[in-house]
XYZ file of C-alpha atoms in Angstrom:
605
model
C -21.688 -7.134 -0.260
C -17.858 -7.507 -0.731
C -15.119 -5.367 -0.953
C -14.331 -4.334 -4.643
C -10.764 -4.425 -5.224
C -9.320 -6.727 -2.488
C -9.413 -9.704 -4.054
C -6.958 -12.817 -3.809
C -3.427 -12.963 -2.213
C -0.660 -12.098 -5.094
C 1.208 -14.689 -4.637
C -1.360 -17.140 -5.281
C -1.220 -15.977 -9.204
C 0.869 -18.380 -10.974
C 4.131 -16.951 -12.423
C 6.120 -19.715 -14.397
C 7.801 -18.326 -17.348
C 4.636 -20.951 -18.754
C 1.913 -19.066 -17.149
C 3.972 -15.553 -18.358
C 3.670 -16.846 -21.890
C 0.333 -17.361 -21.771
C -0.236 -14.058 -20.623
C 1.729 -12.530 -23.423
C -0.042 -14.873 -25.837
C -3.272 -13.612 -24.916
C -2.053 -9.701 -24.883
C -0.961 -10.641 -28.263
C -3.997 -11.998 -29.965
C -6.108 -9.029 -28.472
C -3.727 -6.549 -29.564
C -4.001 -7.840 -33.346
C -7.475 -7.646 -33.002
C -7.507 -4.418 -31.792
C -4.529 -2.739 -34.035
C -5.981 0.005 -36.142
C -4.952 1.026 -39.628
C -3.011 4.089 -38.317
C -1.368 1.951 -35.861
C -3.209 2.768 -32.728
C -3.120 -0.031 -29.443
C -5.336 1.686 -27.094
C -8.482 0.483 -25.666
C -11.437 2.257 -27.479
C -12.932 3.007 -23.997
C -9.691 4.988 -22.840
C -9.997 8.106 -22.201
C -7.515 9.520 -18.891
C -4.342 7.426 -18.379
C -4.103 7.088 -21.851
C -0.448 8.759 -23.214
C 1.467 5.947 -22.781
C -0.736 3.166 -23.111
C -0.437 2.374 -27.021
C 3.353 2.408 -26.388
C 2.564 0.242 -23.605
C 0.845 -2.799 -25.386
C 3.528 -1.815 -28.078
C 6.232 -2.886 -25.357
C 4.631 -6.227 -24.405
C 4.551 -7.266 -27.972
C 8.246 -6.764 -28.401
C 8.461 -8.809 -25.205
C 6.138 -11.365 -26.553
C 8.425 -11.265 -29.815
C 11.656 -11.972 -27.866
C 10.314 -15.020 -25.975
C 8.271 -16.533 -29.128
C 9.734 -14.992 -32.521
C 5.653 -14.937 -33.319
C 6.170 -13.818 -37.025
C 3.228 -11.258 -36.588
C 4.609 -9.444 -34.694
C 7.584 -7.097 -35.842
C 4.979 -5.449 -38.206
C 2.482 -4.725 -35.484
C 5.366 -3.352 -33.339
C 6.386 -1.073 -36.377
C 2.910 -0.178 -36.713
C 2.152 0.946 -33.320
C 5.788 2.325 -32.616
C 4.885 4.577 -35.367
C 1.498 5.723 -34.519
C 2.956 6.676 -30.655
C 5.755 8.862 -32.268
C 3.399 10.194 -34.901
C 0.603 10.843 -32.708
C 1.252 10.658 -29.091
C 3.938 12.469 -28.447
C 3.162 16.171 -27.729
C 5.484 19.314 -27.626
C 3.350 22.413 -27.234
C 2.692 23.204 -23.788
C -0.786 22.229 -22.463
C -3.378 24.597 -21.750
C -3.487 25.229 -17.993
C -0.320 22.851 -16.992
C 0.280 24.314 -14.023
C 3.728 22.973 -13.055
C 5.990 24.349 -15.819
C 9.448 26.056 -14.882
C 10.195 26.945 -18.749
C 7.215 28.071 -20.884
C 7.741 26.777 -25.024
C 10.810 24.469 -24.533
C 9.393 22.524 -27.294
C 10.563 19.264 -25.593
C 8.292 16.420 -25.681
C 5.637 14.828 -23.348
C 2.665 12.555 -22.645
C -0.845 13.738 -21.935
C -3.067 12.165 -19.120
C -6.084 13.044 -21.606
C -5.252 13.559 -25.023
C -7.707 17.038 -25.990
C -5.852 20.168 -25.334
C -6.294 22.064 -21.414
C -8.588 19.205 -20.754
C -7.513 17.968 -17.759
C -3.632 18.767 -18.011
C -2.755 17.855 -14.070
C -1.921 14.263 -15.106
C 1.056 14.884 -17.620
C 3.908 14.900 -15.003
C 3.253 11.204 -13.970
C 2.022 10.242 -17.708
C 5.324 11.349 -19.075
C 7.182 9.285 -16.295
C 5.020 6.302 -18.012
C 5.770 6.981 -21.441
C 9.273 7.628 -20.924
C 9.295 3.709 -18.855
C 7.686 2.473 -21.748
C 9.977 3.760 -24.160
C 12.740 2.708 -22.503
C 11.568 -0.820 -22.182
C 11.038 -0.734 -25.751
C 14.892 0.141 -26.016
C 15.725 -2.603 -23.955
C 13.803 -5.199 -26.471
C 14.385 -3.593 -29.680
C 17.383 -5.512 -31.211
C 16.278 -7.529 -34.163
C 12.821 -6.006 -34.202
C 13.022 -2.061 -34.053
C 14.946 -0.636 -37.136
C 17.805 1.958 -36.764
C 15.208 4.871 -37.673
C 12.495 4.217 -35.405
C 15.001 3.382 -32.706
C 16.873 6.645 -33.128
C 13.936 8.693 -33.220
C 12.632 6.670 -29.867
C 15.776 7.398 -27.862
C 15.454 11.317 -28.786
C 11.740 11.222 -27.528
C 13.010 9.289 -24.609
C 15.615 11.749 -23.886
C 13.095 14.547 -24.527
C 10.782 12.973 -21.771
C 13.729 13.045 -19.295
C 14.382 16.971 -19.832
C 10.939 17.744 -20.219
C 10.566 15.764 -16.543
C 13.439 17.108 -14.563
C 14.004 20.499 -16.323
C 10.655 22.091 -18.266
C 8.682 21.098 -15.130
C 8.802 21.231 -11.607
C 10.125 17.479 -10.044
C 7.390 15.503 -8.078
C 4.544 18.466 -8.459
C 2.150 15.653 -6.815
C 4.466 14.600 -3.940
C 4.042 11.273 -4.984
C 6.455 8.637 -3.912
C 5.938 5.865 -6.740
C 5.831 8.926 -9.868
C 9.121 10.342 -8.391
C 10.962 7.339 -7.797
C 9.578 6.142 -10.977
C 11.092 8.743 -12.988
C 14.238 8.323 -11.677
C 13.923 4.613 -12.626
C 13.378 5.887 -16.233
C 16.703 7.769 -16.025
C 18.694 4.993 -14.773
C 17.301 2.876 -17.582
C 17.837 5.230 -20.301
C 21.693 5.987 -19.258
C 22.181 2.145 -20.391
C 21.479 3.410 -24.100
C 23.636 6.602 -23.940
C 27.260 7.165 -24.989
C 29.957 6.718 -21.432
C 30.013 10.546 -21.046
C 26.232 11.195 -21.354
C 25.368 8.250 -19.591
C 27.534 9.262 -16.599
C 25.769 12.522 -16.181
C 22.119 11.022 -16.832
C 22.875 8.351 -14.247
C 24.191 11.034 -11.520
C 21.479 13.244 -12.242
C 19.046 10.353 -11.825
C 20.827 9.112 -7.969
C 20.977 12.902 -7.460
C 17.110 13.464 -7.208
C 16.363 10.143 -5.643
C 18.828 11.432 -2.923
C 17.756 15.372 -2.597
C 14.330 15.307 -3.745
C 12.808 11.982 -2.441
C 15.171 10.364 0.113
C 15.507 14.089 2.069
C 12.113 14.025 2.311
C 10.793 10.585 3.507
C 8.035 10.414 5.835
C 8.596 8.581 9.443
C 5.521 6.236 10.402
C 5.487 3.321 13.030
C 9.467 3.724 13.385
C 10.161 3.824 9.517
C 10.972 5.952 7.114
C 8.829 5.828 3.815
C 8.698 7.891 0.584
C 5.710 10.338 0.854
C 2.885 9.230 -1.131
C 0.794 12.044 -1.989
C 1.236 14.257 1.023
C 1.322 11.122 3.317
C 3.471 8.475 4.925
C 2.213 5.629 3.212
C -0.400 4.734 0.672
C -2.137 0.809 0.682
C -2.324 1.057 -3.224
C 0.491 3.644 -4.057
C 3.248 2.069 -1.398
C 3.474 -1.702 -2.563
C 3.927 0.014 -6.235
C 6.902 2.467 -4.785
C 8.306 -0.843 -3.752
C 8.390 -2.193 -7.472
C 10.275 0.861 -8.241
C 12.598 0.293 -5.520
C 12.803 -2.888 -6.857
C 13.681 -2.279 -10.073
C 15.983 0.764 -9.286
C 18.087 -1.675 -7.335
C 18.111 -3.909 -10.054
C 19.176 -1.513 -12.777
C 21.666 0.299 -11.103
C 22.947 -1.698 -7.654
C 23.164 1.364 -5.548
C 22.961 -0.128 -2.168
C 20.713 2.750 -1.363
C 17.833 1.571 -2.833
C 17.604 -1.699 -1.215
C 18.553 -0.322 1.983
C 14.970 1.954 1.141
C 13.143 -1.018 0.157
C 13.747 -3.177 3.095
C 12.665 -0.552 5.349
C 9.244 0.232 3.212
C 8.860 -3.924 3.008
C 9.576 -4.246 6.465
C 6.656 -1.823 7.292
C 4.435 -3.132 5.042
C 5.221 -6.722 6.374
C 4.253 -5.191 10.052
C 0.975 -3.560 8.892
C -0.582 -6.296 6.858
C -2.177 -8.806 8.806
C -2.067 -12.775 7.828
C -4.908 -12.433 5.655
C -3.437 -9.498 3.366
C -6.278 -7.018 3.747
C -5.005 -3.867 4.484
C -6.879 0.143 4.506
C -5.506 3.595 5.009
C -3.385 6.196 2.783
C -3.765 9.912 1.504
C -5.202 9.121 -1.752
C -6.969 5.666 -1.875
C -7.719 4.155 1.492
C -8.957 0.546 0.457
C -7.969 0.267 -3.540
C -5.301 -2.252 -3.748
C -2.732 -2.323 -6.517
C -2.343 -5.841 -8.564
C 0.527 -6.847 -11.075
C 1.910 -3.357 -10.643
C 3.015 -4.224 -6.892
C 4.176 -8.124 -7.398
C 7.791 -6.963 -8.231
C 8.436 -5.189 -5.190
C 6.852 -8.087 -3.146
C 8.535 -10.815 -4.449
C 11.823 -9.157 -4.628
C 11.921 -7.143 -1.161
C 9.942 -10.342 0.426
C 12.873 -12.142 -0.254
C 15.090 -9.913 0.644
C 13.694 -9.631 4.110
C 12.307 -13.315 4.161
C 9.127 -12.669 4.913
C 5.544 -13.618 2.718
C 4.571 -10.074 1.118
C 3.081 -11.989 -1.345
C -0.076 -12.276 1.072
C -0.938 -8.930 -0.145
C -4.565 -9.158 -1.032
C -4.284 -7.356 -4.370
C -6.734 -6.511 -7.009
C -6.549 -9.411 -8.737
C -8.502 -7.927 -11.881
C -5.607 -6.361 -12.652
C -3.403 -9.529 -11.301
C -1.445 -10.075 -14.976
C -2.108 -6.038 -16.433
C -4.402 -3.354 -16.729
C -7.815 -3.981 -17.957
C -10.788 -1.821 -18.611
C -14.078 -2.820 -17.472
C -15.033 -5.476 -20.173
C -11.301 -7.300 -19.058
C -9.669 -5.956 -22.583
C -6.094 -5.192 -21.994
C -4.825 -1.435 -21.687
C -1.226 -0.815 -21.784
C -1.107 1.493 -18.630
C 1.585 0.458 -16.370
C 2.696 -2.076 -18.857
C 6.259 -1.672 -17.582
C 5.542 -3.537 -14.215
C 4.524 -7.008 -16.219
C 7.678 -6.712 -18.559
C 9.840 -6.119 -15.129
C 8.155 -9.052 -12.982
C 8.675 -11.329 -16.411
C 12.512 -10.419 -16.532
C 12.918 -10.638 -12.693
C 13.897 -14.278 -11.690
C 13.386 -14.071 -8.452
C 10.803 -16.408 -6.294
C 8.260 -15.573 -3.989
C 9.159 -15.777 -0.009
C 5.757 -17.667 1.259
C 7.047 -18.177 5.074
C 6.261 -15.680 7.284
C 9.634 -13.743 9.352
C 10.149 -15.356 12.990
C 11.653 -12.068 14.204
C 9.653 -9.774 16.141
C 8.227 -6.443 14.821
C 7.292 -4.023 17.019
C 4.642 -2.636 15.583
C 3.294 -5.855 14.882
C 2.031 -9.588 16.630
C 1.293 -12.296 13.930
C 0.995 -15.870 14.262
C -0.909 -18.237 11.898
C -4.267 -16.763 11.235
C -4.052 -13.759 13.969
C -2.695 -10.436 13.528
C -2.759 -7.460 15.065
C -1.259 -4.192 13.639
C 0.128 -1.147 15.710
C -0.078 2.647 14.522
C 2.968 4.968 15.877
C 0.983 4.965 19.214
C 1.321 1.170 19.866
C -2.636 1.353 19.583
C -4.175 -1.026 17.061
C -4.853 -0.197 13.934
C -5.993 -3.120 12.798
C -7.069 -6.868 14.639
C -7.592 -10.100 12.641
C -8.902 -13.060 14.415
C -11.379 -15.808 13.111
C -11.205 -14.325 9.904
C -12.920 -11.034 10.775
C -10.959 -7.610 10.506
C -11.760 -4.904 13.299
C -10.668 -1.582 12.717
C -10.335 0.825 15.465
C -13.756 1.683 16.918
C -14.558 5.914 17.053
C -16.072 7.521 20.154
C -16.981 11.411 20.946
C -14.171 12.048 17.935
C -11.649 10.072 19.343
C -10.491 6.915 17.354
C -8.679 3.345 18.760
C -8.923 0.752 21.138
C -8.672 1.401 24.750
C -10.553 2.340 28.031
C -13.269 4.775 27.842
C -14.475 7.027 30.963
C -16.766 9.569 29.872
C -16.105 10.336 26.671
C -12.568 10.314 26.827
C -10.645 7.447 25.478
C -7.296 6.325 26.960
C -4.758 5.143 24.300
C -2.960 8.401 23.178
C 0.600 7.829 25.196
C 1.977 10.973 27.331
C 5.589 9.649 27.208
C 7.439 7.015 26.258
C 5.577 3.602 25.157
C 7.559 0.230 26.222
C 6.786 -3.327 24.204
C 7.711 -6.365 25.554
C 7.787 -9.800 23.221
C 7.442 -13.092 24.217
C 7.230 -16.656 22.402
C 6.618 -19.933 24.691
C 4.738 -22.923 24.423
C 3.171 -22.090 21.199
C 1.896 -18.794 22.042
C 3.103 -15.091 20.968
C 2.307 -12.180 23.252
C 3.428 -8.617 23.064
C 2.957 -6.211 26.287
C 2.748 -2.583 25.835
C 2.714 -0.172 28.466
C 1.894 3.514 27.771
C 1.412 6.705 30.306
C -1.664 8.391 29.502
C -2.989 11.561 30.963
C -6.765 11.701 31.059
C -9.081 15.133 30.820
C -8.491 15.148 35.176
C -4.723 15.582 34.293
C -4.058 12.678 36.001
C -1.108 10.199 34.926
C -2.038 6.697 34.392
C -0.418 3.666 33.108
C -2.416 1.564 30.608
C -1.003 -1.690 30.321
C -2.385 -3.606 27.057
C -1.439 -7.576 26.809
C -1.849 -9.296 23.594
C -1.695 -13.249 23.488
C -2.421 -15.557 20.698
C -2.033 -19.226 20.024
C -2.327 -18.352 16.112
C -6.329 -18.846 16.220
C -7.597 -16.813 18.758
C -6.422 -13.550 19.889
C -6.980 -12.941 24.153
C -6.470 -9.045 24.681
C -6.052 -7.923 28.652
C -6.203 -4.397 29.547
C -4.921 -2.993 33.195
C -5.568 0.693 34.251
C -5.468 2.537 37.740
C -9.016 2.416 38.899
C -11.140 4.644 37.227
C -14.088 6.259 38.919
C -17.450 6.112 37.310
C -17.987 3.296 34.925
C -15.605 2.869 32.155
C -15.516 0.373 29.511
C -13.313 -1.126 26.792
C -13.684 0.326 23.197
C -12.728 -3.137 21.745
C -13.104 -2.440 17.815
C -15.373 -1.788 15.145
C -15.992 -4.896 13.139
C -15.514 -4.343 9.330
C -14.914 -7.079 7.065
C -14.100 -11.233 7.019
C -12.235 -13.153 4.786
C -14.602 -14.777 2.051
C -12.961 -17.274 -0.055
C -10.542 -15.213 -2.572
C -13.068 -11.797 -1.437
C -13.637 -9.214 1.612
C -16.919 -9.315 2.999
C -18.378 -6.295 4.707
C -19.436 -7.344 8.129
C -21.068 -5.611 10.924
C -19.933 -8.239 13.948
C -17.884 -10.748 15.045
C -16.792 -13.440 17.133
C -15.632 -12.050 20.599
C -15.961 -12.907 24.315
C -15.503 -11.119 27.035
C -15.121 -11.496 30.844
C -17.412 -8.592 31.795
C -20.363 -7.394 29.786
C -20.176 -7.375 26.212
C -22.437 -4.896 23.966
C -22.215 -4.189 20.517
C -23.582 -0.400 19.616
C -24.068 1.416 16.667
C -24.203 5.689 16.426
C -27.451 7.070 17.061
C -26.472 9.668 14.503
C -27.026 9.583 10.623
C -24.816 12.020 9.617
C -21.600 10.972 7.332
C -19.543 11.890 10.425
C -21.389 8.840 12.077
C -20.206 5.011 10.274
C -22.516 2.227 11.028
C -21.444 -0.893 9.775
C -24.644 -2.162 9.046
C -24.955 0.452 6.113
C -23.709 -0.953 2.742
C -20.838 1.549 2.815
C -17.212 1.031 2.782
C -14.660 2.660 4.767
C -12.892 4.418 1.395
C -16.171 5.968 0.647
C -17.351 7.399 3.787
C -13.768 8.418 4.253
C -13.859 10.373 1.057
C -17.302 11.937 2.118
C -15.226 13.687 5.193
C -12.418 14.599 3.040
C -12.010 18.239 2.578
C -11.332 17.692 -1.472
C -13.053 15.879 -4.194
C -12.584 12.158 -4.386
C -9.722 10.937 -6.114
C -7.704 13.932 -4.629
C -8.629 14.151 -1.096
C -6.992 12.501 1.814
C -9.542 10.084 3.118
C -7.586 9.508 6.167
C -7.500 13.220 7.310
C -11.516 12.530 5.946
C -11.609 9.815 8.574
C -10.175 11.574 11.187
C -13.711 13.813 11.365
C -15.267 10.621 12.105
C -17.683 11.392 15.315
C -18.682 7.654 16.675
C -19.029 4.377 14.791
C -20.262 0.619 15.123
C -17.946 -0.224 18.456
C -18.118 -3.344 21.009
C -17.946 -2.250 24.260
C -16.518 -4.711 27.165
C -17.145 -3.528 30.690
C -14.731 -4.229 33.277
C -13.919 -7.976 34.482
C -15.247 -8.728 37.559
C -12.614 -10.122 40.380
C -10.050 -7.964 39.412
C -7.409 -6.612 41.935
C -8.606 -3.991 44.219
C -6.583 -0.729 42.679
C -6.961 -1.767 38.967
C -9.529 -2.016 36.636
C -9.141 -4.870 34.146
C -11.096 -5.222 30.606
C -10.724 -8.591 28.964
C -11.924 -9.996 25.718
C -10.962 -12.774 23.322
C -11.506 -12.102 19.504
C -12.639 -15.863 17.784
C -14.346 -18.776 18.710
C -13.220 -21.024 21.788
C -16.468 -22.097 24.057
C -16.796 -19.953 27.957
C -14.363 -17.173 29.081
C -13.736 -16.645 32.597
C -10.262 -15.383 33.184
C -8.980 -14.766 36.473
C -6.555 -12.036 38.083
C -4.352 -11.948 40.774
C -1.762 -9.715 42.447
C -0.318 -6.574 40.551
C -0.857 -8.456 37.625
C -1.409 -12.147 36.958
C -3.598 -13.525 33.841
C -4.990 -16.718 33.963
C -7.654 -17.733 30.964
C -8.574 -21.103 29.641
C -5.273 -21.315 27.485
C -2.130 -19.519 29.424
C -0.988 -17.699 32.599
C 0.579 -14.784 31.990
C 2.458 -12.726 34.720
C 3.371 -9.007 34.355
C 6.329 -8.386 36.032
C 8.528 -5.495 37.314
C 10.316 -2.995 35.446
C 13.670 -4.056 34.393
C 16.617 -1.870 34.234
C 15.250 0.053 30.994
C 11.901 0.651 32.371
C 10.108 -2.259 30.475
C 7.578 -4.815 31.989
C 8.774 -8.141 32.426
C 6.634 -10.601 31.298
C 6.049 -14.790 31.785
C 3.923 -16.717 29.609
C 2.939 -20.564 30.030
C 0.588 -22.620 28.456
C -2.035 -24.346 30.616
């Protein structure tokens, strides 16, 4: 079983001018074959997310004409633009739309579903998308669109902006990508207005970003992020927000868009493993965007100097939106226009700067959450998620069903690079059910192919073990395959356990079920509107690797040691306060420095 959405790295798609011309040529042939006598370019199977799609294909034809001067295209653009202006611009309130501030404004908007009252909740983002398709077409109109159509198109665009910012509540779905997209639309539209109205619109757009988006950013893993459907980040929509920030900076030059984009890009870089797999978010915990993310990942990857294009996107949507039959859909077409217009090349080398919430070297990665507990481990081509025991999730020592991974105080981190090895030492104060404060020290060391994890804690009574991860997925060429085991060795006894319960809150990795599907079952609201991360937190137990304490540990410590990835015998030794010797390295955890951070010395064997 393969995961359906996470396919190849986005930077593997050719992005030369010739490659993009071939994409536009394909769109041209599809569009000319589809164009109805009325001028409609919508996909015949389109239903929702439809209000902007014909116009989106029109904008792609306009870009194709600017690059190729194909003589067939002016008439197609004229007819399809006339269709949108005549049939897809709505001025009467959509029955049931709940987010209007002004009734019967007469301002134009786009519908998510065409039938009146059928599903009005999506009209705000659909109108943002229609605004963006409109301003792209205005940008490409010279020599192609006659003055009468251009004047009407500009009037509709100004009406879209007013409907979004005056007639409705701004950003009613609390979706950062939609809100930043609206700001981008205003900034782009301002370039087509006389000086005074342009200045007013530009000022209004920047003020909306400052007051309604930037002021409401959500903290996660040391970064402030635009909120996405009520969460800090979504692995589908987050990179799309990055693309909107890239376009906002390209259009306005305002430094705040660059600053916020850099922060979001570094956050994505830290959470994204070498193989590009990711999961998590308040809407789509495993669905990945495709071409919609390219601009932002490419633009800000170059700015921060890291290979963000390793992001494993949905390459079915690698060029533009498509329907199940592979036919072009105009949804989000502006992103293809922008990425073709932007000359930034992919930055293909990893950043060499250590990041607090990441350990990464070649094919090994550890992404850490805000508590500095691994949120994802990648080694040997396999991805491990935090396992669940007794409703607690993470990696760490367990005693009597209690997981020691939630810090009760400041978490200290030390990064070391030596002899071709990369290491991170994480020290946490943790309080157990006995209310005794203990210090959990977790050492992560990698040579780029294997990962060694050593966890030490003051000796516990009873029979503790290390919860060492839920094996979940593995690289399989351009696909990601569901798995239920991985290559792990342990100094003590190692077992792979599966939950005994059969209910939705017990996740057995052997079942043909994705984490996303399981999380939405546990979410409070319907799929597509619920929060799968919130649902996943209700998980009681999961498949898990459990490692017994290592033999030969210092008298006052329990030490757990595991190695992820193939590598022969594994028999580490331990000395003193904590010196770890393995087949590949010796690590000495030393005394705390003046700031309370434990020392770490590392040498290859």
